[in-house]
PDB file of C-alpha atoms in Angstrom:
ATOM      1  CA  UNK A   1      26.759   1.774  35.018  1.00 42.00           C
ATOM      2  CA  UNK A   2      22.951   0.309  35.342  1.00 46.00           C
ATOM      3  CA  UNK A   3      22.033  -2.786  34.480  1.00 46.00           C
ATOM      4  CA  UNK A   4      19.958  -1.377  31.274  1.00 43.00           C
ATOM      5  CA  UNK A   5      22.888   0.694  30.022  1.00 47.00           C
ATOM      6  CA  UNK A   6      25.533  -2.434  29.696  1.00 45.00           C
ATOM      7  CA  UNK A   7      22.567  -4.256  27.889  1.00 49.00           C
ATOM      8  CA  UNK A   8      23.047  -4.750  24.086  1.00 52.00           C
ATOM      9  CA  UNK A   9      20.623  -4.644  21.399  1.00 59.00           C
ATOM     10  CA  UNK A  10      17.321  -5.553  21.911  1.00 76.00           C
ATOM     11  CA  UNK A  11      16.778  -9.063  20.426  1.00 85.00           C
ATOM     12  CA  UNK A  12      12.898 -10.128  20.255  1.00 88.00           C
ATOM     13  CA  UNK A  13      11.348 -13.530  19.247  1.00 87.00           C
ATOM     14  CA  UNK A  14       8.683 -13.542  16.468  1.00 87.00           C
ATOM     15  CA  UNK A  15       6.654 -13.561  19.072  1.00 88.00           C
ATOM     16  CA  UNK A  16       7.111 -10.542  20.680  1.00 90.00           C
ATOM     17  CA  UNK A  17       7.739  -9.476  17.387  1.00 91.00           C
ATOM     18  CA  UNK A  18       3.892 -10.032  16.821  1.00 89.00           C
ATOM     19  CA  UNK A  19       2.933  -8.380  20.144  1.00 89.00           C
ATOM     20  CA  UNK A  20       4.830  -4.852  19.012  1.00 89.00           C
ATOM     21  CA  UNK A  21       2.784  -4.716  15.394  1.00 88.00           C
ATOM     22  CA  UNK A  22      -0.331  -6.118  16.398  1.00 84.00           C
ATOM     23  CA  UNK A  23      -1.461  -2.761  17.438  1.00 83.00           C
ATOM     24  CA  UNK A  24      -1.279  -1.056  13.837  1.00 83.00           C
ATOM     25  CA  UNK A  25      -1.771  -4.527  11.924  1.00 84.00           C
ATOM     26  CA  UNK A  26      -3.991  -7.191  13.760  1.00 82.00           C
ATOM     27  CA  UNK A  27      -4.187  -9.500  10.926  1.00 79.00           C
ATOM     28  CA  UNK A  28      -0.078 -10.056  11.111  1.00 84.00           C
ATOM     29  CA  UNK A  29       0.946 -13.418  11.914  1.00 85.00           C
ATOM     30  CA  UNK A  30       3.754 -15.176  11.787  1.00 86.00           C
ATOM     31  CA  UNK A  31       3.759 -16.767   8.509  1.00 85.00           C
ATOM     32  CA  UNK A  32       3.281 -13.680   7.348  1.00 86.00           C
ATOM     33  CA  UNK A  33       6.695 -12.478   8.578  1.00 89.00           C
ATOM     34  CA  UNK A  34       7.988 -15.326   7.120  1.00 87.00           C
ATOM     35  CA  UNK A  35       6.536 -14.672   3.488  1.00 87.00           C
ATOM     36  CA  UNK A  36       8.235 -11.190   3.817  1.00 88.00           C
ATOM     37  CA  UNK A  37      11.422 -12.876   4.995  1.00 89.00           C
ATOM     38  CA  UNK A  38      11.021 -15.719   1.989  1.00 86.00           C
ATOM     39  CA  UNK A  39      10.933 -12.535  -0.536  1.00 86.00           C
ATOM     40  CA  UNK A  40      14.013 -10.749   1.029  1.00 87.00           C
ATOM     41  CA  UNK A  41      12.353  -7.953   2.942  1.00 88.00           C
ATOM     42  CA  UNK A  42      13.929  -8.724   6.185  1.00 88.00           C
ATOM     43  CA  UNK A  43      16.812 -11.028   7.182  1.00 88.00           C
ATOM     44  CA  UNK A  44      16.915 -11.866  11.133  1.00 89.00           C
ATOM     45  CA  UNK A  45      19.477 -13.066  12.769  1.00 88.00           C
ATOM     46  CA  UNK A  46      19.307 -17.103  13.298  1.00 87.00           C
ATOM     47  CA  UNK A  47      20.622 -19.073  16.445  1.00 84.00           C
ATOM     48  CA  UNK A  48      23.014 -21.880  15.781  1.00 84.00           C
ATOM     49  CA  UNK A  49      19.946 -24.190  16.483  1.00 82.00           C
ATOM     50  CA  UNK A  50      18.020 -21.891  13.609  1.00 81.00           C
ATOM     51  CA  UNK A  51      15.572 -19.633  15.518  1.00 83.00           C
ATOM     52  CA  UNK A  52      14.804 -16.182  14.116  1.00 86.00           C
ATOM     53  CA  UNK A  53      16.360 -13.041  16.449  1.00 88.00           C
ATOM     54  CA  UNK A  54      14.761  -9.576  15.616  1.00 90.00           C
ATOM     55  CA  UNK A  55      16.296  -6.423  16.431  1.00 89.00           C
ATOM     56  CA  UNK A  56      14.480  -3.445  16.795  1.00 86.00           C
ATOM     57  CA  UNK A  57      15.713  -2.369  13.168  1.00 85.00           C
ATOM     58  CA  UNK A  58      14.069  -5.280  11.920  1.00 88.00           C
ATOM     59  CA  UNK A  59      10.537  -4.173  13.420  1.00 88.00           C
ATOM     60  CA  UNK A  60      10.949  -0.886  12.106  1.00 86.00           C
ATOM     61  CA  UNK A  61      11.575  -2.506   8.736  1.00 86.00           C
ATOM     62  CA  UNK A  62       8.294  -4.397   8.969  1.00 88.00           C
ATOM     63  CA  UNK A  63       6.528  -1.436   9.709  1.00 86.00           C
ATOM     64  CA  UNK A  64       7.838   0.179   6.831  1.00 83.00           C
ATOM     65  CA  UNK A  65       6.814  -2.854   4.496  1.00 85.00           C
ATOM     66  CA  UNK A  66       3.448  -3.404   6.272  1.00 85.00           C
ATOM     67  CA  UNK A  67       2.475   0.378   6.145  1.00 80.00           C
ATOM     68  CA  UNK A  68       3.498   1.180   2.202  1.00 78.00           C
ATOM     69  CA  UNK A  69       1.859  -2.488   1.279  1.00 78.00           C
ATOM     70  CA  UNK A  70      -1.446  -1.356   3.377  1.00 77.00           C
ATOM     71  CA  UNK A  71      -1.778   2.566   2.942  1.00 71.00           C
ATOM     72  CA  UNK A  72      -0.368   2.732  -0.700  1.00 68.00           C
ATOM     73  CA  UNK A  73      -1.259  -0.413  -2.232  1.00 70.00           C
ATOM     74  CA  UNK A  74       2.549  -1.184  -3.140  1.00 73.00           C
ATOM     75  CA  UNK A  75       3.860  -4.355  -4.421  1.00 77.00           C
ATOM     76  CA  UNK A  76       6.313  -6.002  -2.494  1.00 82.00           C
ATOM     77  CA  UNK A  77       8.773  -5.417  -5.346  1.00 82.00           C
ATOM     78  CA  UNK A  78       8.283  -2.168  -5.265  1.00 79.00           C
ATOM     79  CA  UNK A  79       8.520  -2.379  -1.477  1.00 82.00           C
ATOM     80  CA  UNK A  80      11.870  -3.613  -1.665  1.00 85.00           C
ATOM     81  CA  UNK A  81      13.209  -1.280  -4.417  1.00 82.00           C
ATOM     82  CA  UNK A  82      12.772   0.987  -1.422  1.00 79.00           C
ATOM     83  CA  UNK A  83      14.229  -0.727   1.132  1.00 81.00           C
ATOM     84  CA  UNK A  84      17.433  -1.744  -1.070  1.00 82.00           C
ATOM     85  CA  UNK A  85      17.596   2.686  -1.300  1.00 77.00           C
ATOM     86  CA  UNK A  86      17.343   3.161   2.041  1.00 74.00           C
ATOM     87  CA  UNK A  87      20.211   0.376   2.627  1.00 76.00           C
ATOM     88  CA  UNK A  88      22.455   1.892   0.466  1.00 75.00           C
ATOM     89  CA  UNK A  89      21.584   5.520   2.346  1.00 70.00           C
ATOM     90  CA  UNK A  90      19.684   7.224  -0.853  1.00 69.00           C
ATOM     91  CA  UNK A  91      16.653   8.382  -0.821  1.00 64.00           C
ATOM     92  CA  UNK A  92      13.767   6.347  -2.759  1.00 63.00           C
ATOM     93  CA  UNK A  93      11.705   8.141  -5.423  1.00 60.00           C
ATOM     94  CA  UNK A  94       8.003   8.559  -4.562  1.00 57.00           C
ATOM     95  CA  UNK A  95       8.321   8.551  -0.907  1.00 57.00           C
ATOM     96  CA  UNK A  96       6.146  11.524   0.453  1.00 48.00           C
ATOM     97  CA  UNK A  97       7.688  14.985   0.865  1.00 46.00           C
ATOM     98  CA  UNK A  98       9.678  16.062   3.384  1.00 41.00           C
ATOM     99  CA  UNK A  99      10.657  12.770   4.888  1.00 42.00           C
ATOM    100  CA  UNK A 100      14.191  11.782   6.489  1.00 41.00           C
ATOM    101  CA  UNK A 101      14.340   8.421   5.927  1.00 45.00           C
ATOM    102  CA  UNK A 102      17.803   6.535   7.714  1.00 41.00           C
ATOM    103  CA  UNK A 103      18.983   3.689   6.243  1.00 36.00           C
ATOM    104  CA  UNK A 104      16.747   0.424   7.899  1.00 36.00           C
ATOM    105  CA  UNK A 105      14.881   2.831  10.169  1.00 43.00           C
ATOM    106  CA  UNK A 106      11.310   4.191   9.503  1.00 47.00           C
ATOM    107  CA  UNK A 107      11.208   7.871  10.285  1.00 49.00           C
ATOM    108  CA  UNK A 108       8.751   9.236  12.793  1.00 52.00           C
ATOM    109  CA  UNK A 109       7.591  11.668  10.184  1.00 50.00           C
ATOM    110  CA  UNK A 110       7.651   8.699   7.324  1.00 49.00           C
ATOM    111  CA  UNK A 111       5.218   6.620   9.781  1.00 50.00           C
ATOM    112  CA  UNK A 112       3.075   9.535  10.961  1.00 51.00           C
ATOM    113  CA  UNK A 113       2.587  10.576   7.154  1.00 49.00           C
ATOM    114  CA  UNK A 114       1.941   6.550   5.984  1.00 49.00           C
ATOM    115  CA  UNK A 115      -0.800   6.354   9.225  1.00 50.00           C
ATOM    116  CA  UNK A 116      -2.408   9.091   7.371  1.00 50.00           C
ATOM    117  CA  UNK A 117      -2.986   7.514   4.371  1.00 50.00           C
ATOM    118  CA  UNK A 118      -5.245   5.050   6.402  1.00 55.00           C
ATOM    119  CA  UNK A 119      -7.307   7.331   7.662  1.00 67.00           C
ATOM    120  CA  UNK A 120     -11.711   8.262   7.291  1.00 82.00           C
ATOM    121  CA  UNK A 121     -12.808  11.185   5.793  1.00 88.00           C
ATOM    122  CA  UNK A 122     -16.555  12.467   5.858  1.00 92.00           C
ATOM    123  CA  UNK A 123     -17.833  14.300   3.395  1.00 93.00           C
ATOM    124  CA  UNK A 124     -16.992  17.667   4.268  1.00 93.00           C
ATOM    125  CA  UNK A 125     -13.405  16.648   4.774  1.00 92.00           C
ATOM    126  CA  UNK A 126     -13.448  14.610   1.262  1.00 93.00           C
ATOM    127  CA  UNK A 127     -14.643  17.969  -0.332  1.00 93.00           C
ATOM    128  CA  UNK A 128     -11.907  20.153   1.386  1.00 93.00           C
ATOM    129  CA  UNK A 129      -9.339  17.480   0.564  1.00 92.00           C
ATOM    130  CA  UNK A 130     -10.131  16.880  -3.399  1.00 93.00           C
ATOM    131  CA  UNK A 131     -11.711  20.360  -4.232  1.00 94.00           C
ATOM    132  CA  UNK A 132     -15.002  18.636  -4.930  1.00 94.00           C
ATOM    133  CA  UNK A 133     -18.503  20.427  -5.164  1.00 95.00           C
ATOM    134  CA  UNK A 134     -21.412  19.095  -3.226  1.00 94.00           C
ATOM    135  CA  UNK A 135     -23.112  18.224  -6.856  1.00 94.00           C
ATOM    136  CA  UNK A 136     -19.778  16.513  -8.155  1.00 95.00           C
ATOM    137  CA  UNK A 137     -19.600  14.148  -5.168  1.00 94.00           C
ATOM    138  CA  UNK A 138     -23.298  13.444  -5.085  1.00 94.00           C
ATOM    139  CA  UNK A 139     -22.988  12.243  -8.985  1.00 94.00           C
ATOM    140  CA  UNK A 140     -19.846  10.616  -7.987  1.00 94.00           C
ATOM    141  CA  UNK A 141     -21.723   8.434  -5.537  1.00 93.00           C
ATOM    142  CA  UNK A 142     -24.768   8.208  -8.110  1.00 93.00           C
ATOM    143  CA  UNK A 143     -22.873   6.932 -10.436  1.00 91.00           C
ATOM    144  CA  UNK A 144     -20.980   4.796  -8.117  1.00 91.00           C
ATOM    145  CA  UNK A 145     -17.341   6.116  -9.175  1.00 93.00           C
ATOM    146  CA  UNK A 146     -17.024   6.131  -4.687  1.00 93.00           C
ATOM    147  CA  UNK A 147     -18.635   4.989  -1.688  1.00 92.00           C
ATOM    148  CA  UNK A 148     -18.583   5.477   2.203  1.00 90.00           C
ATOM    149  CA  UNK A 149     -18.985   2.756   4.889  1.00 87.00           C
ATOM    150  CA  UNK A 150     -21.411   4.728   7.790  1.00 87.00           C
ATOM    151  CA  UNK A 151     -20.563   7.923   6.056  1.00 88.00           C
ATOM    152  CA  UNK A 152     -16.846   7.645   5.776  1.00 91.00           C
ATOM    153  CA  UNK A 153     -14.660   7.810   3.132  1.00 92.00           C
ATOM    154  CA  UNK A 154     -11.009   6.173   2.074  1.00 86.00           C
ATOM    155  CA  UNK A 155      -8.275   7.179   0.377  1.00 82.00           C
ATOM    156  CA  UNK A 156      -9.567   5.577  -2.740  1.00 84.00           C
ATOM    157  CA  UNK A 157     -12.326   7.807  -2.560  1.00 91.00           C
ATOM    158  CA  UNK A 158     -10.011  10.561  -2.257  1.00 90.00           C
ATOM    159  CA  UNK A 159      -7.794  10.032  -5.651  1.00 88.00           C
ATOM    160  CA  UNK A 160     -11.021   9.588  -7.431  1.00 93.00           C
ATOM    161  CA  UNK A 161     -12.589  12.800  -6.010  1.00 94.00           C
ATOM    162  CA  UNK A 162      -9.299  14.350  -6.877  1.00 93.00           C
ATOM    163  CA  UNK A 163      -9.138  12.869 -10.508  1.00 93.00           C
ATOM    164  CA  UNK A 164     -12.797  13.778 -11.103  1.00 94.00           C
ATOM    165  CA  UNK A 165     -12.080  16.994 -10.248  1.00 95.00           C
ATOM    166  CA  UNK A 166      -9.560  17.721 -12.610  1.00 94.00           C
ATOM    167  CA  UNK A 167     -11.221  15.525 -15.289  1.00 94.00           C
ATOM    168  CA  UNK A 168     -14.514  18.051 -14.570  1.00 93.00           C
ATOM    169  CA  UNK A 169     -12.388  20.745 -16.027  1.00 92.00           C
ATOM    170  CA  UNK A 170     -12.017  19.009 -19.273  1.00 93.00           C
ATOM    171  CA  UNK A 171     -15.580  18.661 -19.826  1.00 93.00           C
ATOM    172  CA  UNK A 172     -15.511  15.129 -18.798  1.00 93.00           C
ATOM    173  CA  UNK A 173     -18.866  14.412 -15.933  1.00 93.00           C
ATOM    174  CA  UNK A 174     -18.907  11.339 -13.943  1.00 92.00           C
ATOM    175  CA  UNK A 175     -22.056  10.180 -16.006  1.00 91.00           C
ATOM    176  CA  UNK A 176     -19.128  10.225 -18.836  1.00 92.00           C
ATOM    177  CA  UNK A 177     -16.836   7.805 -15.982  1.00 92.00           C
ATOM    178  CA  UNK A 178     -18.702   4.996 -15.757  1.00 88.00           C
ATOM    179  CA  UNK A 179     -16.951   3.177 -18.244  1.00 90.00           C
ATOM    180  CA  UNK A 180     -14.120   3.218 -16.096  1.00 89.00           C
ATOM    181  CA  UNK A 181     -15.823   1.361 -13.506  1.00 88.00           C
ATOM    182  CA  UNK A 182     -16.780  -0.996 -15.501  1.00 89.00           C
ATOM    183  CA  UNK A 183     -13.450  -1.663 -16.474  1.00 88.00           C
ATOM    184  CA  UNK A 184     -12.190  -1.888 -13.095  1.00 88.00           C
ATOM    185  CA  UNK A 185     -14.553  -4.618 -11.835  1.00 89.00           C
ATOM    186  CA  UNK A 186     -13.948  -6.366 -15.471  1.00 89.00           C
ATOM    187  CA  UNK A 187     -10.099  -6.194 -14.126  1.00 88.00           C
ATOM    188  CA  UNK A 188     -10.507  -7.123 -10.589  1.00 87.00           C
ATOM    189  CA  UNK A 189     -12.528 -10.183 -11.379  1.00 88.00           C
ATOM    190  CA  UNK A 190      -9.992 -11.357 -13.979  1.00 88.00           C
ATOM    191  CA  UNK A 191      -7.539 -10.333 -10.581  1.00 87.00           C
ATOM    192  CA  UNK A 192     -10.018 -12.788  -8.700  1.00 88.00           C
ATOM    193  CA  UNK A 193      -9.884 -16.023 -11.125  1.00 89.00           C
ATOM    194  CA  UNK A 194      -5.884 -16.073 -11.090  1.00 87.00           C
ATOM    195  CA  UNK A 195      -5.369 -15.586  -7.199  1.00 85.00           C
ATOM    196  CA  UNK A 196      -8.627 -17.852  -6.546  1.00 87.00           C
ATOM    197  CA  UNK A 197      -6.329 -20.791  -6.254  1.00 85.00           C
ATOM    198  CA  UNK A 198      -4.074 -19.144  -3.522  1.00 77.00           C
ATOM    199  CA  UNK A 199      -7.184 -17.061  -1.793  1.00 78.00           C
ATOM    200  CA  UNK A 200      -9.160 -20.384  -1.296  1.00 83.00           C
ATOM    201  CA  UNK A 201      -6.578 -21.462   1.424  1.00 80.00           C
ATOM    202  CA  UNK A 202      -7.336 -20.551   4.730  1.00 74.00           C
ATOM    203  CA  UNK A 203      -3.552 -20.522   5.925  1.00 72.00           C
ATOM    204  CA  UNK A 204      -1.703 -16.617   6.077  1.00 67.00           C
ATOM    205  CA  UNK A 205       0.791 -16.830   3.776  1.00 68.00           C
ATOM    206  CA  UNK A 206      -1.305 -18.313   1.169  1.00 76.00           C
ATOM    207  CA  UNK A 207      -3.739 -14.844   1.546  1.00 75.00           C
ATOM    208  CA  UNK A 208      -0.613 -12.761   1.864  1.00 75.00           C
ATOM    209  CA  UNK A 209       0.472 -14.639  -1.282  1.00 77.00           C
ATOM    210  CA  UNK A 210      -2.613 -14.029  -3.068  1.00 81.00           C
ATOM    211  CA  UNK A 211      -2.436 -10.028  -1.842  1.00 79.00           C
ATOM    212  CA  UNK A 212       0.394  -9.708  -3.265  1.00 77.00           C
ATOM    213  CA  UNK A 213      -0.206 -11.505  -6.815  1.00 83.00           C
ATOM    214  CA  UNK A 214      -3.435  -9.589  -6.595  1.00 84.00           C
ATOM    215  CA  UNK A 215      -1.500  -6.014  -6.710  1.00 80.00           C
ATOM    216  CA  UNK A 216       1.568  -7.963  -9.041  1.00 82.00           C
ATOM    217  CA  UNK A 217      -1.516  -8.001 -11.622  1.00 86.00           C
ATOM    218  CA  UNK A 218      -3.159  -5.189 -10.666  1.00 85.00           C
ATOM    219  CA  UNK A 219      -0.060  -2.915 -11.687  1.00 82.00           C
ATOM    220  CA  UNK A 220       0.866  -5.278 -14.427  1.00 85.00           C
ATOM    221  CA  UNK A 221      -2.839  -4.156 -16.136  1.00 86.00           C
ATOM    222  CA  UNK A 222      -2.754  -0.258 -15.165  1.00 85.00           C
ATOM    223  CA  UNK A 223       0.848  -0.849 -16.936  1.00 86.00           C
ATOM    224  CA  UNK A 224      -1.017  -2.392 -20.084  1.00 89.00           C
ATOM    225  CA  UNK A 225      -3.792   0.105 -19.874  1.00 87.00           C
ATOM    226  CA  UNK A 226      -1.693   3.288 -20.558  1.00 87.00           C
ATOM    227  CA  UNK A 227       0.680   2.231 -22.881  1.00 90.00           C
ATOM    228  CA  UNK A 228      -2.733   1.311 -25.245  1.00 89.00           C
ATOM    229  CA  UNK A 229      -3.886   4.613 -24.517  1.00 88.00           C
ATOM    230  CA  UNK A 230      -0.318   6.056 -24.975  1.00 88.00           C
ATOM    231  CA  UNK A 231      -0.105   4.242 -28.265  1.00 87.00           C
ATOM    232  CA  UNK A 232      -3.795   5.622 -29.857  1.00 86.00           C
ATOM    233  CA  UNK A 233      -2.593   8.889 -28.522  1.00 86.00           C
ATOM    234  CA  UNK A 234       0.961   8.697 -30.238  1.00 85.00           C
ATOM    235  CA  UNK A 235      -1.457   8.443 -33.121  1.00 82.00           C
ATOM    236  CA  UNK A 236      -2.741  11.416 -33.682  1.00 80.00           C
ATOM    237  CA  UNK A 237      -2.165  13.865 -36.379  1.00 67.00           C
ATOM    238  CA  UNK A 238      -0.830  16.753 -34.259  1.00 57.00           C
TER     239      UNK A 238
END
């Protein structure tokens, strides 16, 4: 038998750990591993003396968190809701469709399909993709509802396209919108002021703390936002 077939699992220092992701994720570090690990997202193996052993399962598993957390603005909770399904060999809610998902192990499909969702569109593609009209768009941008970097577009730009689109139908222009954007930077600075504590420090795990308090807060006030609505709408006489 060769040499590489009696070998057991592969077993990688944080390290080389590091070296594998720093490809899809160049701000990674190593105290940012250790946040995840700190809020049960991954559990290495320790040495006797105490040093961290990571199996390929446990990369995967950090791809998994890094690419939901980066592509579709998760919170870690939420995260490892997921990862707790997949452990237990069910598959999570919400995942995209048409996704195999083993137990630990990021699917190739799962990680082609989250890659996506961190890709540029230009403008024809963001039309094709949300259904948009050249005049929609152009208000959108107007109006500042979206915006491009050197003529590309994100996937933010996308869901509001999309949303605009279907709001459209209803009667409801983007010159209507702009409340909503208003509201959004009135949210994310009230975001800002709480996490400004953790943001200020210039160490990784106090910005991957403050990322993730950021999106805690962020979901907390979407949360807030529609039961209001839910409740004036509950309200009406029909």
């Amino acid at each position: 038998m060769a040499q590489a077939e009696r070998r057991g699992p592969q077993v990688l220092n944080i390290g080389e750990v590091l070296a594998q992701l720093s490809g899809d994720f160049p701000g990674m570090t190593a105290s940012k591993i250790r946040f995840l690990e700190e809020k049960g997202l991954i559990n290495p193996r320790r040495t006797p003396a105490g040093y961290r052993q990571y199996s390929d399962s446990d990369v995967e598993r950090l791809r998994f968190v890094l690419a939901l957390q980066r592509d579709q603005y998760l919170p870690l909770k939420v995260i490892k809701d997921y990862l707790d399904a997949i452990d237990r060999g069910e598959r999570p809610e919400n995942l995209p469709p048409g996704v195999v998902v083993s137990p630990r192990i990021v699917s190739d499909e799962l990680a082609a399909e989250l890659q996506n969702r961190g890709r540029r569109l230009s403008e024809e593609q963001l039309r094709t993709e949300s259904g948009a009209s050249v005049p929609l768009l152009q208000s959108l941008l107007s109006f500042g509802l979206i915006s491009h970097s050197n003529g590309q577009f994100d996937e933010h730009a996308l869901q509001v396209a999309r949303a605009c689109v279907q709001l459209e139908s209803h009667g409801l222009e983007p010159r209507h919108l702009r409340p909503f954007q208003a509201a959004a930077e009135r949210e994310f600075g009230l975001v800002e002021r709480v996490v400004a504590p953790l943001a200020s420090r210039r160490d990784s795990a106090s910005q991957a703390r403050a990322a993730e308090a950021a999106r805690e807060i962020s979901d907390l006030c979407l949360t807030l936002h529609r039961a209001l609505v839910q409740d004036h709408i509950s309200r009406m006489d029909i």
